[in-house]
Every structure is written in C-alpha cells, then in structure tokens.
CSV table of C-alpha atoms in Angstrom, one decimal:
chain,number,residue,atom,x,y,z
A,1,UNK,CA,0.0,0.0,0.0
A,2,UNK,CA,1.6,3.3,-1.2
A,3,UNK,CA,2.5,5.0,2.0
A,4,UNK,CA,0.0,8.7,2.3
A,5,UNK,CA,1.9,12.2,2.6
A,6,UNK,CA,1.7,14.4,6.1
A,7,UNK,CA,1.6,18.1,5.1
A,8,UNK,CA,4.0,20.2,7.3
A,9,UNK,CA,3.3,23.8,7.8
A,10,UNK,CA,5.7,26.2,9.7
A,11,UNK,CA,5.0,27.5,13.4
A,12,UNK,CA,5.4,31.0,13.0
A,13,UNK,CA,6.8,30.8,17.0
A,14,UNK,CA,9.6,28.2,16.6
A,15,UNK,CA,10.1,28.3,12.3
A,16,UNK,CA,9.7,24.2,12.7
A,17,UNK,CA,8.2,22.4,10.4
A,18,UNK,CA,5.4,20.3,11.9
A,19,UNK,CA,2.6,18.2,10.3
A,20,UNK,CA,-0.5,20.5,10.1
A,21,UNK,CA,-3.1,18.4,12.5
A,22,UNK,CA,-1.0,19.4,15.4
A,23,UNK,CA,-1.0,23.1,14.6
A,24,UNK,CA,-3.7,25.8,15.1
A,25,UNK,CA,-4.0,28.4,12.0
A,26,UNK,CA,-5.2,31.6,12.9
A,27,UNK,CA,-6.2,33.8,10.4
A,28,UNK,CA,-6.5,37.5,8.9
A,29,UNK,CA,-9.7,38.5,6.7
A,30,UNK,CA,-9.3,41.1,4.0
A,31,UNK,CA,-11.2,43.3,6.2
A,32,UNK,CA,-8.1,42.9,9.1
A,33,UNK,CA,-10.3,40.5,10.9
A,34,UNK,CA,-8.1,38.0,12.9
A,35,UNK,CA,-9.6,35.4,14.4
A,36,UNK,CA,-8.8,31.3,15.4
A,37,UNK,CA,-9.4,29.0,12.7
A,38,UNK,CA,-10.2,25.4,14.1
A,39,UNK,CA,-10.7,23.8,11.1
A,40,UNK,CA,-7.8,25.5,8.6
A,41,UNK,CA,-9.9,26.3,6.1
A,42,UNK,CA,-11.4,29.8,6.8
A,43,UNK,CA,-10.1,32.4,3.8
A,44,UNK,CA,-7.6,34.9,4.2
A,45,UNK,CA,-3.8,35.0,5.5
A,46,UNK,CA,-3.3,32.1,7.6
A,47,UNK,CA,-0.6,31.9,10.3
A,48,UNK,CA,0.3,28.6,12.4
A,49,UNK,CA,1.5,28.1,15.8
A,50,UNK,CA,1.5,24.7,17.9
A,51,UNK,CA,-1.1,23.9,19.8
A,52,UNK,CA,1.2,24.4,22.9
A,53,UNK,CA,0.3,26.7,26.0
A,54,UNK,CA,4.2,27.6,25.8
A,55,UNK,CA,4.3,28.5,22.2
A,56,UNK,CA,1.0,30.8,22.3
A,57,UNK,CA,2.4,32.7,25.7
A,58,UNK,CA,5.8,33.2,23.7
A,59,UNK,CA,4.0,33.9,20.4
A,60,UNK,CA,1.8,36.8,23.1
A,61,UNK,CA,5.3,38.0,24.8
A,62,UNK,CA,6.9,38.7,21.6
A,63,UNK,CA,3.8,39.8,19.9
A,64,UNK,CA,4.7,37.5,16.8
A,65,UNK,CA,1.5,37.5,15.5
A,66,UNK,CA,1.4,40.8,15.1
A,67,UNK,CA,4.4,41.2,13.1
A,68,UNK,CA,3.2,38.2,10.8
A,69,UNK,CA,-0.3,38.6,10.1
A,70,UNK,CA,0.4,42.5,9.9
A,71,UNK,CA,-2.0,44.1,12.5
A,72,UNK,CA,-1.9,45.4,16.0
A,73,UNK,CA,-4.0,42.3,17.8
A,74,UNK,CA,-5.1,43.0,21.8
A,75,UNK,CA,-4.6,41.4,24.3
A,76,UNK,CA,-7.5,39.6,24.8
A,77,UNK,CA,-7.1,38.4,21.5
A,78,UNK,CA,-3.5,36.6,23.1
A,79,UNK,CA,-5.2,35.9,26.4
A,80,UNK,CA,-8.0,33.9,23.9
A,81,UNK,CA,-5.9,32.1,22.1
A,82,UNK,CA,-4.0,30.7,24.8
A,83,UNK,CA,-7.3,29.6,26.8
A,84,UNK,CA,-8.3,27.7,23.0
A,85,UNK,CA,-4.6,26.2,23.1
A,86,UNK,CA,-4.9,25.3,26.7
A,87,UNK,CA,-8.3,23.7,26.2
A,88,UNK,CA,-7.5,21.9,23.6
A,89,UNK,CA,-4.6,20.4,24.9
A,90,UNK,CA,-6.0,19.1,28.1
A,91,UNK,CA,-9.1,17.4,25.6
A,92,UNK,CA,-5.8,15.6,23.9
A,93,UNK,CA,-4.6,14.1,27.1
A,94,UNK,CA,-7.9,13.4,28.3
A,95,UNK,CA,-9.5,12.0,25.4
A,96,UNK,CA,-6.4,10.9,23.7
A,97,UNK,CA,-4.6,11.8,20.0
A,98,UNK,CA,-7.3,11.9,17.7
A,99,UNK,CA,-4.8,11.6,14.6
C-alpha cells in the first residue's frame, strides 16, 4: 500500500516544520479581521503556531503575531488564544490523539 503524505506547515513561533493536524492556523480577513481558525480552512492569510500553551504565551510576549499577520492584535485576543490552546490540549490528554 503506497505509504499517504503528512503536510508540514511552519509554526510561526519556533520556524519548525510540523505536520498540520497538530498546529492551530489563525487567520486575517481582508477586512483585518483576525480570528482562530479550528478547522484550517477559513479564507484569508493564515498563520500557524503549535497547539502548545508555551508557544502561544511566547507567540503573546513577543507579539509574533502581530508582526506576521500584519495588524496590531489586543490582548484579549492573546489571552484567547491561549485559553483555545490550553483547552485543547487538556481534551488531547484526556480524550487521547485523535490523529
């Protein structure tokens, strides 16, 4: 059986390449809108950090996503994003991998 290729996309936080399931794409709207994108498919300029509570409190201390996705984001934007990645990551290790 012909063996099925990950994609990889880069965490804007750490520049490693990681396969895309385990990142979290957060995106910009032509209108400036930025907002979380759970399922990686919402148009506009995407950006993709880990889903790790350490990379989105580095990614808010160094405003990174700011620089990257071109806009001046709050920081309840940052405080949101880190609950999501937080969240999510406890469902993992509760309910287990689900890829």
């Amino acid at each position: 059986m012909k063996k099925r290729k990950i994609p990889l996309r880069k965490s804007v936080v750490t520049g490693e390449m990681i396969p895309k399931k385990k990142l979290l794409r957060i995106t910009r709207s032509k209108e400036g809108v930025v907002s979380i994108d759970p399922t990686g498919k919402m148009p506009g300029r995407g950006a993709y950090i880990a889903m790790e509570p350490e990379e989105a409190k580095l990614a808010w201390e160094k405003h990174i996503l700011d620089r990257v996705l071109d806009v001046k984001l709050s920081d309840e934007f940052y405080q949101e994003l880190f609950d999501y990645v937080s969240h999510q990551k406890a469902r993992r290790e509760l309910f287990g991998d689900e890829s």
